[in-house]
């Protein structure tokens, strides 16, 4: 009997937009985008839901449009979580494999040592959303990537535990439930963006992905194929718009339009071009220098990049970014941002576009959708591991299966 493609859906509720993707997971593991919906987000600031009713309306519209395009009905979605409440904790877990003589390390042993790594002090208002095994130690031998099948008495793991605010997670789940859906998986937004934009070589050699959205700037560092560090702060595209609104005396909406139509990070100092801006409340239209607009934008982006650089230097990671920096997110589309960032960081910089999907991928082939595409890619990875496990013996499942099972327990 021919196996039908598996339907996967991803919901990304961001500060400026809500995006919904519906994909078919084909037999070979590839994804085909069959439905897409998008709605303006009201009621989210810096990744935090501030008006549940408005968020629910945005979700319902995005879901309805995606379902109509795909001609299907869905009952569950994978989501992502972002915000300044996301934290990283470095931890070590220890587990005895056998008492006395050495025993063979099984996936259950790996599962238990990863659970042991979660025994860290987590604030009462947070919960663990991910646990990334950096490397294992087998009877004192460090640097082991996958210990399953090895023999040992003692198994240890160095892990990065990622936490998120309980209130923020519950608000996302409640918003989805109010839209008559359930949450199947929850991923960290910057991790999803990284999956969608980074190459294996970049992840292995050393790279920082910086997702500059509307309300948040999120940074993740990868070394040796593993995510080592996350840093998130609430200055991003909307901060630039607010600066323009203040400097040019404009409402926020007009300032946003001015930024999108005339914003540039590489305006020559001798530029004399004028920009017409509308008057407020019946006043006469005015003119401003394009150079003045550029100076406002440059000042805020320089501050944003300085926060990123400071965080990387504080963790002693800045000099380990061999392949440089990947910029993604909607605000990474500012003209001139690549040379501006290269000059600031002194590192190679490129724009990260999300991985291509089959089908109508042109609808989401922009940095603004990196987190959305990454969420469905992570969901597909978990689904693939589940399908693979159903056809194998329990002892044949690898390390990814262990991590998948642990995350499934959490959500």
XYZ file of C-alpha atoms in Angstrom, residues 60-313:
254
model
C -7.213 32.187 13.415
C -6.745 34.242 10.247
C -3.323 32.763 9.448
C -4.563 29.220 10.078
C -7.749 29.729 8.070
C -5.846 31.087 5.060
C -3.281 28.257 5.169
C -5.989 25.594 5.450
C -7.910 27.117 2.541
C -4.818 27.148 0.339
C -3.925 23.551 1.254
C -7.556 22.374 1.187
C -7.048 20.499 4.458
C -8.026 20.863 8.092
C -5.431 20.542 10.840
C -5.824 19.892 14.550
C -2.306 20.452 15.899
C 0.684 22.715 15.247
C 4.326 23.030 16.151
C 5.176 26.428 17.619
C 8.249 28.427 18.559
C 8.941 30.495 21.650
C 11.121 33.610 21.814
C 11.775 36.396 24.269
C 14.157 37.801 26.827
C 12.946 35.129 29.256
C 14.925 32.455 27.339
C 18.000 31.393 29.318
C 20.953 28.986 28.906
C 22.367 26.975 31.816
C 25.511 24.843 31.497
C 25.183 21.547 33.361
C 26.852 18.158 33.805
C 24.907 14.960 34.325
C 26.324 11.730 35.773
C 24.891 8.195 35.469
C 26.316 4.807 36.577
C 26.154 2.417 33.614
C 26.963 -0.691 35.646
C 27.951 -1.605 39.170
C 31.386 -3.187 39.327
C 32.070 -4.585 35.852
C 31.611 -2.521 32.712
C 28.320 -2.610 30.861
C 27.249 -1.598 27.379
C 25.835 1.923 27.121
C 22.277 1.825 25.853
C 19.934 4.589 24.797
C 18.274 4.276 28.203
C 21.617 5.144 29.827
C 21.948 8.196 27.585
C 18.384 9.183 28.378
C 19.063 8.936 32.095
C 22.290 10.936 31.981
C 20.551 13.688 30.010
C 17.772 13.683 32.598
C 20.445 13.948 35.289
C 21.819 17.038 33.547
C 18.404 18.673 33.991
C 18.781 18.549 37.768
C 19.796 22.189 37.896
C 18.361 25.141 39.773
C 15.681 26.595 37.497
C 13.763 29.718 38.578
C 10.230 28.976 39.721
C 8.793 31.066 36.890
C 10.642 29.078 34.188
C 10.674 25.562 32.775
C 13.108 23.544 30.693
C 12.304 23.532 26.975
C 15.460 21.919 25.581
C 18.542 20.049 26.727
C 21.419 19.921 24.248
C 24.067 17.272 24.852
C 27.358 18.951 23.974
C 29.630 15.944 24.543
C 29.848 12.807 26.664
C 32.494 11.504 29.030
C 32.901 7.710 29.174
C 34.924 6.532 32.183
C 36.912 9.749 32.106
C 37.399 9.811 28.328
C 36.123 13.173 27.142
C 34.886 14.387 23.775
C 32.603 11.450 22.945
C 29.833 12.463 20.539
C 27.623 9.346 20.665
C 28.396 6.810 23.398
C 25.685 4.259 22.555
C 27.240 0.807 22.191
C 30.425 1.629 24.116
C 31.258 -0.163 27.358
C 31.731 1.746 30.599
C 31.047 1.972 34.317
C 30.308 5.683 34.426
C 28.679 7.955 31.842
C 28.692 11.767 32.030
C 27.353 14.479 29.771
C 28.094 18.176 29.414
C 24.819 19.772 28.404
C 23.255 23.140 27.689
C 19.870 23.419 29.370
C 17.527 26.000 27.838
C 14.666 27.431 29.866
C 11.699 29.633 29.012
C 9.167 31.529 31.083
C 6.180 29.479 32.217
C 3.764 32.346 31.663
C 4.971 32.933 28.107
C 4.718 29.235 27.254
C 1.260 28.952 28.749
C 0.059 32.024 26.861
C 1.178 30.481 23.569
C -0.559 27.191 24.359
C -3.711 28.973 25.485
C -3.798 31.128 22.343
C -3.493 28.020 20.178
C -6.165 26.205 22.201
C -8.512 29.174 21.791
C -8.040 28.704 18.050
C -9.279 25.090 18.426
C -5.837 23.565 17.913
C -3.340 21.775 20.109
C 0.421 22.255 20.394
C 2.372 19.167 19.312
C 5.903 20.564 19.799
C 7.469 23.793 21.018
C 10.900 24.902 19.819
C 13.128 27.842 20.684
C 12.742 30.475 17.947
C 16.439 31.204 17.397
C 17.170 27.470 17.217
C 14.539 27.181 14.478
C 16.069 30.113 12.575
C 19.477 28.457 12.827
C 18.228 25.148 11.458
C 16.708 26.957 8.483
C 19.704 29.133 7.573
C 23.019 27.559 8.604
C 25.127 25.064 6.686
C 26.679 22.033 8.433
C 30.132 23.527 7.802
C 29.211 26.775 9.529
C 27.744 24.962 12.523
C 30.864 22.838 12.837
C 33.553 25.493 12.309
C 31.980 28.295 14.355
C 29.247 30.779 13.500
C 26.799 33.194 15.102
C 23.321 33.541 13.653
C 21.696 36.880 14.507
C 17.946 37.039 13.914
C 16.828 40.682 13.872
C 13.056 40.783 13.915
C 10.598 43.515 14.766
C 10.650 43.206 18.553
C 13.677 41.022 19.328
C 17.277 40.485 18.319
C 18.242 36.866 18.950
C 21.727 35.411 18.715
C 22.870 31.795 18.801
C 26.443 30.508 18.556
C 27.363 27.127 17.080
C 30.683 25.321 17.503
C 31.465 21.704 16.720
C 27.964 21.255 15.334
C 26.303 22.162 18.643
C 24.476 25.262 19.846
C 26.606 26.700 22.650
C 24.955 29.968 23.599
C 21.785 32.032 23.207
C 21.392 35.753 23.815
C 18.130 37.681 23.306
C 17.273 41.338 23.883
C 14.351 43.589 23.072
C 15.876 46.080 20.636
C 15.272 45.386 16.950
C 13.389 46.710 13.925
C 10.652 48.414 15.921
C 13.328 50.285 17.882
C 14.642 51.710 14.620
C 11.117 52.753 13.644
C 10.535 54.470 16.998
C 13.781 56.412 16.589
C 12.649 57.569 13.139
C 9.242 58.544 14.528
C 10.887 60.642 17.238
C 13.556 62.177 15.033
C 11.221 63.017 12.149
C 8.108 63.743 14.277
C 5.924 61.097 12.637
C 3.366 58.519 13.774
C 4.778 55.000 14.080
C 3.024 53.706 10.935
C 4.410 56.531 8.775
C 7.863 56.087 10.276
C 7.751 52.374 9.417
C 6.793 53.197 5.829
C 9.615 55.737 5.624
C 12.081 53.124 6.904
C 10.962 50.494 4.400
C 10.931 52.833 1.399
C 14.025 54.954 2.031
C 16.057 53.276 4.782
C 19.709 52.548 4.010
C 22.832 51.849 6.058
C 25.291 53.030 3.402
C 24.313 56.571 2.431
C 27.327 58.595 1.232
C 28.112 61.599 3.470
C 27.777 63.983 0.528
C 24.261 62.783 -0.363
C 21.937 65.790 -0.740
C 18.721 63.915 -1.599
C 15.508 65.116 0.060
C 12.581 62.929 1.069
C 9.009 64.206 1.173
C 7.102 63.261 4.298
C 3.419 63.969 4.920
C 2.212 66.576 7.376
C 0.398 65.588 10.541
C -3.213 66.603 11.264
C -3.558 68.835 8.208
C -0.123 70.428 8.417
C 1.927 71.019 5.288
C 4.168 68.228 3.989
C 7.837 68.541 4.857
C 11.203 67.511 3.492
C 14.013 65.782 5.333
C 17.496 64.882 4.199
C 17.956 61.222 3.314
C 21.322 61.482 5.045
C 19.541 62.457 8.283
C 17.299 59.384 8.028
C 20.356 57.222 7.430
C 22.115 58.614 10.485
C 19.144 57.697 12.683
C 19.079 54.141 11.334
C 22.858 53.697 11.564
C 22.927 54.789 15.202
C 20.360 52.192 16.273
C 21.878 49.342 14.250
C 25.278 50.154 15.671
C 23.799 49.895 19.167
C 22.102 46.580 18.319
C 25.352 45.149 16.972
C 27.272 46.426 19.993
C 24.926 44.471 22.306
C 25.524 41.334 20.230
C 29.301 41.790 20.213
C 29.440 42.499 23.942
C 27.496 39.304 24.720
C 29.781 37.212 22.503
C 32.932 38.686 23.993
